[in-house]
Amino acid sequence: MFKQNFGLRILPYIFLFAFINSDTIGQTTLTGNLMHNGVNRNYRLRLPKDHTTDEKIPLVFNMHGFTSNAIQQELYSGMNAVADVERFAVCYPNGVGNAWNVGWAFGSTADDVGFISLLIDDLISKYGFNQNKVYACGMSNGGFMSYKLACELSNKIAAIASVTGSMVPGATAQCNPNNLVPIMEIHGTADNTVAYNGTPFISTAIPEILKFWQDKNECDVAPQIEMIPNSNTTDNTTTEKQTYINCRNNKEVVHYKVLGGGHTWPGASISTGATSQDFNASATIWEFFNRYSLENTSNVLNTDTNQRSIILNNPASDYINIRHFSENQNLKMYNLQGQLSLATQLNSGENIIQIGHLESGMYFIKIENQPTLKFIKI
């Protein structure tokens, strides 16, 4: 029963997708593929009208639920309408077997963090997106995946939002992001699939998730609370907005607690349960994302000198900024042919390394006693 209910059952509505895909006013929806770990992964990409690589627009990943897929998520969330007006790109990737690997004993075992990381690099290289304004959101299993990216890919993801998602029990103990990550959680109290108060082996209670990220971002213990205007009195829901403020570097944690809300995307035109119509989740998520970029979210949480070095801007054109935690360590940079392209020395703190003279392409960085880093020169 859990598996059957976890994905969105909206196949009867798929015929409507032709309307979205054949937009006549200039927007474009593309399909793409990317090989990762020997698996041919695929995605859908929405671009606003007249997009060029010089525009450097933001990129949002919007991930589907368990047993669902990219097309269904694109249709159900309605985020394209927001992206077309606000001029950002939306990527709807597909998980392997209609699932994301978030730590469950069932579902996918794919390296989805590695896939999304590679996809970010690939899309920025092809379309010129702003590498400092890449975000992740998702529905249900996609919301779980957004939290996993916040934990493991905070050097590339500027903020995340989860709708009806959570974290797998025990995941918080293993979550050590390198950077502070602004968090939004939208969740219904009557969600019978990802229960608001948690389910053993499946999901952590939402209050526990909020407490974890409130602690991680060093926010006030008690949130500010306001009620969202009950503009639709027939949807059987009301919404309480909780905002944890005074966080380190203003990295807020925001929770839309949909009282009476089900396992649904607020504002969706397709009703799959108790769906709040008092606010639009896609518009609300974008308004939240648009306040943040990696430049103002990259406060390192742990300055242990044994920490791995981090490339703060990747891809890069004129320079790379490497945050390092030791003094006087050698760095060597190699191109794809294995030729030495650059050698220098790193000091503790942020190190600006000029790369404007290098040819475009992939490069590898070797630092003493550390795993190899890679970046794209654009």
mmCIF file of C-alpha atoms in Angstrom:
data_model
loop_
_atom_site.group_PDB
_atom_site.id
_atom_site.type_symbol
_atom_site.label_atom_id
_atom_site.label_comp_id
_atom_site.label_asym_id
_atom_site.label_seq_id
_atom_site.Cartn_x
_atom_site.Cartn_y
_atom_site.Cartn_z
ATOM 1 C CA MET A 1 0.000 0.000 0.000
ATOM 2 C CA PHE A 2 2.830 2.381 0.839
ATOM 3 C CA LYS A 3 4.478 1.859 -2.517
ATOM 4 C CA GLN A 4 1.236 2.305 -4.399
ATOM 5 C CA ASN A 5 0.433 5.604 -2.733
ATOM 6 C CA PHE A 6 3.897 7.132 -2.721
ATOM 7 C CA GLY A 7 3.950 8.300 -6.323
ATOM 8 C CA LEU A 8 1.567 10.623 -8.092
ATOM 9 C CA ARG A 9 -1.214 8.845 -9.935
ATOM 10 C CA ILE A 10 -1.947 11.427 -12.609
ATOM 11 C CA LEU A 11 -1.584 9.428 -15.816
ATOM 12 C CA PRO A 12 -5.101 10.351 -17.018
ATOM 13 C CA TYR A 13 -3.897 13.932 -17.210
ATOM 14 C CA ILE A 14 -0.819 13.288 -19.309
ATOM 15 C CA PHE A 15 -2.647 14.237 -22.507
ATOM 16 C CA LEU A 16 -2.517 17.797 -21.182
ATOM 17 C CA PHE A 17 1.243 17.703 -21.436
ATOM 18 C CA ALA A 18 1.097 18.367 -25.166
ATOM 19 C CA PHE A 19 -0.149 21.836 -24.345
ATOM 20 C CA ILE A 20 2.843 22.511 -22.113
ATOM 21 C CA ASN A 21 5.373 21.063 -24.542
ATOM 22 C CA SER A 22 4.113 22.951 -27.604
ATOM 23 C CA ASP A 23 4.095 26.425 -26.112
ATOM 24 C CA THR A 24 3.731 29.001 -28.890
ATOM 25 C CA ILE A 25 5.189 32.070 -27.196
ATOM 26 C CA GLY A 26 8.856 31.123 -27.197
ATOM 27 C CA GLN A 27 9.498 28.944 -24.171
ATOM 28 C CA THR A 28 11.298 25.659 -24.821
ATOM 29 C CA THR A 29 11.132 22.264 -23.151
ATOM 30 C CA LEU A 30 14.083 20.054 -24.085
ATOM 31 C CA THR A 31 14.955 16.462 -23.309
ATOM 32 C CA GLY A 32 18.493 15.327 -22.578
ATOM 33 C CA ASN A 33 20.602 12.331 -21.609
ATOM 34 C CA LEU A 34 23.751 11.939 -19.544
ATOM 35 C CA MET A 35 25.822 8.816 -18.911
ATOM 36 C CA HIS A 36 26.696 8.323 -15.257
ATOM 37 C CA ASN A 37 28.231 5.175 -13.753
ATOM 38 C CA GLY A 38 27.387 3.303 -16.918
ATOM 39 C CA VAL A 39 23.702 4.246 -16.766
ATOM 40 C CA ASN A 40 22.048 6.434 -19.387
ATOM 41 C CA ARG A 41 20.197 8.990 -17.258
ATOM 42 C CA ASN A 42 17.660 11.408 -18.725
ATOM 43 C CA TYR A 43 15.914 14.651 -17.867
ATOM 44 C CA ARG A 44 13.606 17.384 -19.095
ATOM 45 C CA LEU A 45 14.728 21.035 -19.187
ATOM 46 C CA ARG A 46 12.489 24.113 -19.391
ATOM 47 C CA LEU A 47 14.097 27.282 -20.762
ATOM 48 C CA PRO A 48 12.465 30.722 -20.824
ATOM 49 C CA LYS A 49 11.827 32.638 -24.028
ATOM 50 C CA ASP A 50 14.892 33.829 -25.969
ATOM 51 C CA HIS A 51 17.361 32.333 -23.525
ATOM 52 C CA THR A 52 21.034 32.687 -24.439
ATOM 53 C CA THR A 53 24.125 31.415 -22.653
ATOM 54 C CA ASP A 54 25.154 35.018 -21.911
ATOM 55 C CA GLU A 55 22.151 35.571 -19.635
ATOM 56 C CA LYS A 56 23.421 33.373 -16.737
ATOM 57 C CA ILE A 57 19.945 32.556 -15.427
ATOM 58 C CA PRO A 58 19.329 30.474 -12.270
ATOM 59 C CA LEU A 59 18.671 26.726 -12.451
ATOM 60 C CA VAL A 60 16.137 24.832 -10.313
ATOM 61 C CA PHE A 61 16.007 21.044 -10.057
ATOM 62 C CA ASN A 62 12.456 19.776 -9.459
ATOM 63 C CA MET A 63 12.421 16.068 -8.591
ATOM 64 C CA HIS A 64 9.530 13.643 -8.800
ATOM 65 C CA GLY A 65 8.104 11.332 -6.161
ATOM 66 C CA PHE A 66 8.503 7.575 -5.761
ATOM 67 C CA THR A 67 6.913 5.681 -8.733
ATOM 68 C CA SER A 68 6.421 9.031 -10.521
ATOM 69 C CA ASN A 69 8.544 10.589 -13.273
ATOM 70 C CA ALA A 70 9.804 13.862 -14.718
ATOM 71 C CA ILE A 71 6.835 14.500 -17.012
ATOM 72 C CA GLN A 72 4.335 13.974 -14.221
ATOM 73 C CA GLN A 73 6.272 16.252 -11.888
ATOM 74 C CA GLU A 74 6.514 18.946 -14.561
ATOM 75 C CA LEU A 75 2.767 18.819 -15.125
ATOM 76 C CA TYR A 76 1.717 18.469 -11.502
ATOM 77 C CA SER A 77 3.912 21.137 -9.919
ATOM 78 C CA GLY A 78 3.163 23.766 -12.551
ATOM 79 C CA MET A 79 6.585 25.307 -12.009
ATOM 80 C CA ASN A 80 7.081 26.091 -15.697
ATOM 81 C CA ALA A 81 4.555 28.919 -15.446
ATOM 82 C CA VAL A 82 6.611 30.550 -12.691
ATOM 83 C CA ALA A 83 9.914 29.946 -14.483
ATOM 84 C CA ASP A 84 8.686 31.462 -17.738
ATOM 85 C CA VAL A 85 7.748 34.713 -16.002
ATOM 86 C CA GLU A 86 10.659 34.908 -13.547
ATOM 87 C CA ARG A 87 13.214 33.729 -16.117
ATOM 88 C CA PHE A 88 14.880 30.734 -14.562
ATOM 89 C CA ALA A 89 15.422 27.235 -15.944
ATOM 90 C CA VAL A 90 13.817 24.125 -14.454
ATOM 91 C CA CYS A 91 15.363 20.692 -14.816
ATOM 92 C CA TYR A 92 13.131 17.680 -14.157
ATOM 93 C CA PRO A 93 15.485 14.689 -13.871
ATOM 94 C CA ASN A 94 14.329 11.076 -13.798
ATOM 95 C CA GLY A 95 15.405 8.747 -11.023
ATOM 96 C CA VAL A 96 16.419 5.173 -11.816
ATOM 97 C CA GLY A 97 13.351 2.937 -11.606
ATOM 98 C CA ASN A 98 11.141 5.969 -10.840
ATOM 99 C CA ALA A 99 12.924 6.447 -7.503
ATOM 100 C CA TRP A 100 15.696 8.414 -5.812
ATOM 101 C CA ASN A 101 18.315 6.787 -3.592
ATOM 102 C CA VAL A 102 17.766 8.471 -0.223
ATOM 103 C CA GLY A 103 18.736 5.605 2.087
ATOM 104 C CA TRP A 104 15.650 3.402 2.129
ATOM 105 C CA ALA A 105 15.922 -0.384 2.083
ATOM 106 C CA PHE A 106 13.778 -0.297 -1.085
ATOM 107 C CA GLY A 107 13.796 1.821 -4.237
ATOM 108 C CA SER A 108 16.929 2.933 -6.038
ATOM 109 C CA THR A 109 20.571 2.201 -5.223
ATOM 110 C CA ALA A 110 21.929 4.640 -7.830
ATOM 111 C CA ASP A 111 24.501 7.304 -6.999
ATOM 112 C CA ASP A 112 22.004 10.127 -7.427
ATOM 113 C CA VAL A 113 24.150 12.737 -5.685
ATOM 114 C CA GLY A 114 26.931 12.029 -8.166
ATOM 115 C CA PHE A 115 24.459 12.139 -11.042
ATOM 116 C CA ILE A 116 23.001 15.517 -10.015
ATOM 117 C CA SER A 117 26.487 16.917 -9.440
ATOM 118 C CA LEU A 118 27.591 15.861 -12.926
ATOM 119 C CA LEU A 119 24.316 17.114 -14.421
ATOM 120 C CA ILE A 120 24.844 20.539 -12.842
ATOM 121 C CA ASP A 121 28.269 20.773 -14.462
ATOM 122 C CA ASP A 122 26.943 19.560 -17.800
ATOM 123 C CA LEU A 123 23.976 21.949 -17.930
ATOM 124 C CA ILE A 124 26.046 24.955 -16.879
ATOM 125 C CA SER A 125 28.616 24.105 -19.549
ATOM 126 C CA LYS A 126 25.920 23.808 -22.253
ATOM 127 C CA TYR A 127 23.521 26.593 -21.300
ATOM 128 C CA GLY A 128 25.567 29.066 -19.284
ATOM 129 C CA PHE A 129 23.451 28.939 -16.128
ATOM 130 C CA ASN A 130 24.556 30.859 -13.026
ATOM 131 C CA GLN A 131 26.620 28.368 -11.022
ATOM 132 C CA ASN A 132 25.951 30.360 -7.843
ATOM 133 C CA LYS A 133 22.183 30.112 -8.228
ATOM 134 C CA VAL A 134 21.437 26.385 -8.486
ATOM 135 C CA TYR A 135 18.621 25.048 -6.288
ATOM 136 C CA ALA A 136 16.848 21.762 -5.554
ATOM 137 C CA CYS A 137 13.252 20.997 -4.699
ATOM 138 C CA GLY A 138 11.011 17.986 -5.021
ATOM 139 C CA MET A 139 7.830 16.164 -4.170
ATOM 140 C CA SER A 140 7.831 13.310 -1.641
ATOM 141 C CA ASN A 141 10.824 11.076 -2.559
ATOM 142 C CA GLY A 142 12.097 14.116 -4.490
ATOM 143 C CA GLY A 143 11.845 16.140 -1.281
ATOM 144 C CA PHE A 144 13.936 13.509 0.509
ATOM 145 C CA MET A 145 16.446 13.810 -2.324
ATOM 146 C CA SER A 146 16.557 17.592 -1.903
ATOM 147 C CA TYR A 147 17.617 17.122 1.726
ATOM 148 C CA LYS A 148 20.262 14.600 0.648
ATOM 149 C CA LEU A 149 21.693 17.182 -1.736
ATOM 150 C CA ALA A 150 21.714 19.766 1.074
ATOM 151 C CA CYS A 151 23.755 17.328 3.145
ATOM 152 C CA GLU A 152 26.154 16.143 0.457
ATOM 153 C CA LEU A 153 26.275 18.773 -2.303
ATOM 154 C CA SER A 154 26.160 22.101 -0.471
ATOM 155 C CA ASN A 155 29.097 23.391 -2.534
ATOM 156 C CA LYS A 156 26.786 23.468 -5.580
ATOM 157 C CA ILE A 157 23.248 23.821 -4.169
ATOM 158 C CA ALA A 158 22.403 27.282 -2.826
ATOM 159 C CA ALA A 159 19.059 26.374 -1.147
ATOM 160 C CA ILE A 160 16.533 23.528 -1.079
ATOM 161 C CA ALA A 161 12.802 23.052 -0.641
ATOM 162 C CA SER A 162 10.931 19.860 0.180
ATOM 163 C CA VAL A 163 7.224 19.373 -0.499
ATOM 164 C CA THR A 164 5.747 16.389 1.394
ATOM 165 C CA GLY A 165 9.267 15.030 1.870
ATOM 166 C CA SER A 166 11.454 14.367 4.898
ATOM 167 C CA MET A 167 14.725 12.630 5.783
ATOM 168 C CA VAL A 168 15.224 8.927 6.378
ATOM 169 C CA PRO A 169 15.500 8.061 10.110
ATOM 170 C CA GLY A 170 19.141 8.344 11.140
ATOM 171 C CA ALA A 171 20.074 10.534 8.170
ATOM 172 C CA THR A 172 20.577 13.633 10.320
ATOM 173 C CA ALA A 173 23.393 11.905 12.204
ATOM 174 C CA GLN A 174 25.258 11.502 8.905
ATOM 175 C CA CYS A 175 24.418 14.933 7.498
ATOM 176 C CA ASN A 176 27.447 17.225 7.618
ATOM 177 C CA PRO A 177 27.160 19.841 4.884
ATOM 178 C CA ASN A 178 30.255 21.880 4.123
ATOM 179 C CA ASN A 179 28.182 25.054 3.780
ATOM 180 C CA LEU A 180 25.107 26.519 5.408
ATOM 181 C CA VAL A 181 21.954 25.695 3.435
ATOM 182 C CA PRO A 182 18.664 27.647 3.590
ATOM 183 C CA ILE A 183 15.786 25.181 4.015
ATOM 184 C CA MET A 184 12.061 25.224 3.204
ATOM 185 C CA GLU A 185 9.666 22.423 4.164
ATOM 186 C CA ILE A 186 6.041 22.372 2.942
ATOM 187 C CA HIS A 187 4.050 19.594 4.557
ATOM 188 C CA GLY A 188 0.456 18.671 5.322
ATOM 189 C CA THR A 189 -0.550 17.477 8.774
ATOM 190 C CA ALA A 190 -2.931 14.916 7.199
ATOM 191 C CA ASP A 191 -0.289 13.439 4.896
ATOM 192 C CA ASN A 192 -0.963 9.687 4.969
ATOM 193 C CA THR A 193 2.069 8.786 2.838
ATOM 194 C CA VAL A 194 4.944 10.686 4.460
ATOM 195 C CA ALA A 195 3.409 11.186 7.890
ATOM 196 C CA TYR A 196 3.934 14.575 9.514
ATOM 197 C CA ASN A 197 5.039 12.879 12.745
ATOM 198 C CA GLY A 198 7.245 10.335 11.011
ATOM 199 C CA THR A 199 7.136 6.626 10.181
ATOM 200 C CA PRO A 200 9.642 4.021 11.465
ATOM 201 C CA PHE A 201 12.286 3.122 8.857
ATOM 202 C CA ILE A 202 10.689 5.535 6.356
ATOM 203 C CA SER A 203 10.688 9.137 7.500
ATOM 204 C CA THR A 204 11.689 11.427 10.362
ATOM 205 C CA ALA A 205 9.042 13.605 12.005
ATOM 206 C CA ILE A 206 8.907 17.067 10.453
ATOM 207 C CA PRO A 207 9.430 18.876 13.804
ATOM 208 C CA GLU A 208 12.668 16.892 14.220
ATOM 209 C CA ILE A 209 13.798 17.882 10.729
ATOM 210 C CA LEU A 210 13.145 21.542 11.471
ATOM 211 C CA LYS A 211 15.006 21.306 14.777
ATOM 212 C CA PHE A 212 18.010 19.733 13.037
ATOM 213 C CA TRP A 213 18.290 22.489 10.436
ATOM 214 C CA GLN A 214 17.498 25.219 12.953
ATOM 215 C CA ASP A 215 20.483 23.972 14.974
ATOM 216 C CA LYS A 216 22.667 23.534 11.899
ATOM 217 C CA ASN A 217 22.007 27.081 10.663
ATOM 218 C CA GLU A 218 22.205 28.506 14.199
ATOM 219 C CA CYS A 219 18.740 30.105 14.061
ATOM 220 C CA ASP A 220 16.547 31.273 16.930
ATOM 221 C CA VAL A 221 15.039 28.317 18.777
ATOM 222 C CA ALA A 222 11.455 29.560 18.499
ATOM 223 C CA PRO A 223 10.107 30.463 15.058
ATOM 224 C CA GLN A 224 8.062 33.454 14.060
ATOM 225 C CA ILE A 225 4.529 32.265 13.304
ATOM 226 C CA GLU A 226 1.953 33.760 10.979
ATOM 227 C CA MET A 227 -1.175 32.429 9.334
ATOM 228 C CA ILE A 228 -1.396 32.465 5.553
ATOM 229 C CA PRO A 229 -4.682 34.175 4.536
ATOM 230 C CA ASN A 230 -7.376 31.551 4.023
ATOM 231 C CA SER A 231 -8.260 32.803 0.557
ATOM 232 C CA ASN A 232 -9.885 29.513 -0.475
ATOM 233 C CA THR A 233 -12.396 28.328 2.110
ATOM 234 C CA THR A 234 -13.376 25.195 0.178
ATOM 235 C CA ASP A 235 -10.009 23.366 0.154
ATOM 236 C CA ASN A 236 -10.417 22.108 3.753
ATOM 237 C CA THR A 237 -6.997 23.446 4.752
ATOM 238 C CA THR A 238 -5.359 26.396 6.451
ATOM 239 C CA THR A 239 -1.638 27.095 6.570
ATOM 240 C CA GLU A 240 0.683 28.220 9.338
ATOM 241 C CA LYS A 241 4.018 29.668 8.253
ATOM 242 C CA GLN A 242 6.919 29.132 10.676
ATOM 243 C CA THR A 243 10.107 31.102 10.044
ATOM 244 C CA TYR A 244 13.297 30.510 12.015
ATOM 245 C CA ILE A 245 15.178 33.803 11.873
ATOM 246 C CA ASN A 246 18.435 35.345 13.120
ATOM 247 C CA CYS A 247 20.294 32.443 11.580
ATOM 248 C CA ARG A 248 23.975 32.561 10.821
ATOM 249 C CA ASN A 249 24.372 34.706 7.689
ATOM 250 C CA ASN A 250 20.551 34.893 7.399
ATOM 251 C CA LYS A 251 20.194 31.253 6.307
ATOM 252 C CA GLU A 252 16.554 30.936 7.287
ATOM 253 C CA VAL A 253 14.586 27.737 7.847
ATOM 254 C CA VAL A 254 10.969 28.133 6.724
ATOM 255 C CA HIS A 255 8.071 25.727 7.249
ATOM 256 C CA TYR A 256 4.618 25.899 5.681
ATOM 257 C CA LYS A 257 2.522 23.680 7.946
ATOM 258 C CA VAL A 258 -0.619 22.894 5.946
ATOM 259 C CA LEU A 259 -3.255 22.079 8.558
ATOM 260 C CA GLY A 260 -5.436 19.331 7.114
ATOM 261 C CA GLY A 261 -3.274 19.105 3.988
ATOM 262 C CA GLY A 262 -2.585 15.765 2.350
ATOM 263 C CA HIS A 263 0.266 14.349 0.291
ATOM 264 C CA THR A 264 -0.075 17.156 -2.223
ATOM 265 C CA TRP A 265 1.600 20.156 -3.891
ATOM 266 C CA PRO A 266 -0.175 23.352 -2.736
ATOM 267 C CA GLY A 267 -1.590 25.353 -5.598
ATOM 268 C CA ALA A 268 -1.676 22.370 -7.969
ATOM 269 C CA SER A 269 -4.589 22.370 -10.380
ATOM 270 C CA ILE A 270 -4.804 18.566 -10.250
ATOM 271 C CA SER A 271 -6.462 17.415 -7.032
ATOM 272 C CA THR A 272 -4.999 14.230 -5.540
ATOM 273 C CA GLY A 273 -6.229 14.841 -1.991
ATOM 274 C CA ALA A 274 -6.584 17.767 0.399
ATOM 275 C CA THR A 275 -4.658 20.389 -1.604
ATOM 276 C CA SER A 276 -4.202 23.898 -0.236
ATOM 277 C CA GLN A 277 -5.166 26.622 -2.691
ATOM 278 C CA ASP A 278 -4.230 29.421 -0.285
ATOM 279 C CA PHE A 279 -0.717 29.622 -1.736
ATOM 280 C CA ASN A 280 1.185 28.292 -4.709
ATOM 281 C CA ALA A 281 4.104 26.079 -3.714
ATOM 282 C CA SER A 282 6.058 26.663 -6.934
ATOM 283 C CA ALA A 283 5.853 30.452 -6.649
ATOM 284 C CA THR A 284 6.586 30.331 -2.924
ATOM 285 C CA ILE A 285 9.635 28.121 -3.450
ATOM 286 C CA TRP A 286 11.029 30.421 -6.127
ATOM 287 C CA GLU A 287 10.521 33.511 -3.975
ATOM 288 C CA PHE A 288 12.542 31.738 -1.256
ATOM 289 C CA PHE A 289 15.268 30.486 -3.611
ATOM 290 C CA ASN A 290 15.707 33.857 -5.278
ATOM 291 C CA ARG A 291 16.983 35.369 -2.021
ATOM 292 C CA TYR A 292 20.036 33.118 -1.944
ATOM 293 C CA SER A 293 23.143 32.328 -3.948
ATOM 294 C CA LEU A 294 26.313 30.437 -3.158
ATOM 295 C CA GLU A 295 28.069 33.767 -2.599
ATOM 296 C CA ASN A 296 25.834 34.413 0.409
ATOM 297 C CA THR A 297 25.304 30.824 1.573
ATOM 298 C CA SER A 298 28.827 29.413 1.613
ATOM 299 C CA ASN A 299 29.771 29.887 5.253
ATOM 300 C CA VAL A 300 31.750 26.792 6.142
ATOM 301 C CA LEU A 301 30.301 24.972 9.145
ATOM 302 C CA ASN A 302 33.418 23.164 10.271
ATOM 303 C CA THR A 303 36.914 24.618 10.060
ATOM 304 C CA ASP A 304 38.706 21.436 11.104
ATOM 305 C CA THR A 305 42.147 21.526 9.466
ATOM 306 C CA ASN A 306 41.619 17.925 8.326
ATOM 307 C CA GLN A 307 38.621 18.947 6.189
ATOM 308 C CA ARG A 308 38.742 18.502 2.459
ATOM 309 C CA SER A 309 39.379 21.539 0.302
ATOM 310 C CA ILE A 310 36.383 22.997 -1.543
ATOM 311 C CA ILE A 311 36.086 24.754 -4.909
ATOM 312 C CA LEU A 312 33.568 27.509 -4.226
ATOM 313 C CA ASN A 313 32.886 28.424 -7.874
ATOM 314 C CA ASN A 314 32.555 25.583 -10.336
ATOM 315 C CA PRO A 315 32.391 25.893 -13.351
ATOM 316 C CA ALA A 316 34.581 28.987 -13.593
ATOM 317 C CA SER A 317 35.908 31.279 -16.309
ATOM 318 C CA ASP A 318 38.576 33.669 -14.992
ATOM 319 C CA TYR A 319 39.510 32.215 -11.612
ATOM 320 C CA ILE A 320 38.699 29.482 -9.135
ATOM 321 C CA ASN A 321 38.267 30.108 -5.428
ATOM 322 C CA ILE A 322 39.506 27.214 -3.305
ATOM 323 C CA ARG A 323 38.770 27.148 0.396
ATOM 324 C CA HIS A 324 41.657 25.306 2.051
ATOM 325 C CA PHE A 325 42.428 24.376 5.648
ATOM 326 C CA SER A 326 46.204 23.996 5.849
ATOM 327 C CA GLU A 327 49.240 26.186 5.249
ATOM 328 C CA ASN A 328 51.765 25.818 2.431
ATOM 329 C CA GLN A 329 50.373 22.790 0.604
ATOM 330 C CA ASN A 330 51.161 22.166 -3.047
ATOM 331 C CA LEU A 331 48.462 22.191 -5.709
ATOM 332 C CA LYS A 332 48.872 20.762 -9.203
ATOM 333 C CA MET A 333 46.295 21.105 -11.972
ATOM 334 C CA TYR A 334 46.077 18.702 -14.936
ATOM 335 C CA ASN A 335 44.006 18.751 -18.120
ATOM 336 C CA LEU A 336 42.101 15.745 -19.506
ATOM 337 C CA GLN A 337 45.254 14.590 -21.334
ATOM 338 C CA GLY A 338 47.136 14.400 -18.030
ATOM 339 C CA GLN A 339 49.357 17.378 -18.838
ATOM 340 C CA LEU A 340 50.354 19.696 -16.005
ATOM 341 C CA SER A 341 48.526 22.980 -16.563
ATOM 342 C CA LEU A 342 49.315 24.874 -13.382
ATOM 343 C CA ALA A 343 51.180 24.500 -10.100
ATOM 344 C CA THR A 344 50.937 26.701 -7.039
ATOM 345 C CA GLN A 345 50.813 26.672 -3.252
ATOM 346 C CA LEU A 346 47.731 26.925 -1.056
ATOM 347 C CA ASN A 347 47.365 28.661 2.284
ATOM 348 C CA SER A 348 44.646 28.360 4.898
ATOM 349 C CA GLY A 349 41.499 30.236 3.902
ATOM 350 C CA GLU A 350 40.270 31.243 0.465
ATOM 351 C CA ASN A 351 42.772 31.006 -2.386
ATOM 352 C CA ILE A 352 42.117 32.808 -5.691
ATOM 353 C CA ILE A 353 43.790 31.029 -8.600
ATOM 354 C CA GLN A 354 43.754 32.697 -12.014
ATOM 355 C CA ILE A 355 42.702 30.359 -14.850
ATOM 356 C CA GLY A 356 41.775 32.806 -17.608
ATOM 357 C CA HIS A 357 44.708 31.604 -19.730
ATOM 358 C CA LEU A 358 43.549 27.980 -19.731
ATOM 359 C CA GLU A 359 41.550 26.415 -22.550
ATOM 360 C CA SER A 360 37.929 25.496 -21.881
ATOM 361 C CA GLY A 361 37.323 21.971 -20.617
ATOM 362 C CA MET A 362 37.597 19.663 -17.611
ATOM 363 C CA TYR A 363 40.559 19.916 -15.222
ATOM 364 C CA PHE A 364 41.736 17.869 -12.251
ATOM 365 C CA ILE A 365 43.329 19.292 -9.112
ATOM 366 C CA LYS A 366 45.625 17.276 -6.899
ATOM 367 C CA ILE A 367 46.405 18.591 -3.418
ATOM 368 C CA GLU A 368 48.693 16.850 -0.969
ATOM 369 C CA ASN A 369 46.908 14.136 1.053
ATOM 370 C CA GLN A 370 43.476 14.994 -0.379
ATOM 371 C CA PRO A 371 41.089 13.407 -2.903
ATOM 372 C CA THR A 372 41.290 14.749 -6.452
ATOM 373 C CA LEU A 373 39.036 17.716 -7.224
ATOM 374 C CA LYS A 374 37.655 18.498 -10.675
ATOM 375 C CA PHE A 375 36.226 21.616 -12.271
ATOM 376 C CA ILE A 376 35.090 22.931 -15.626
ATOM 377 C CA LYS A 377 36.758 25.925 -17.254
ATOM 378 C CA ILE A 378 34.215 27.822 -19.359
#
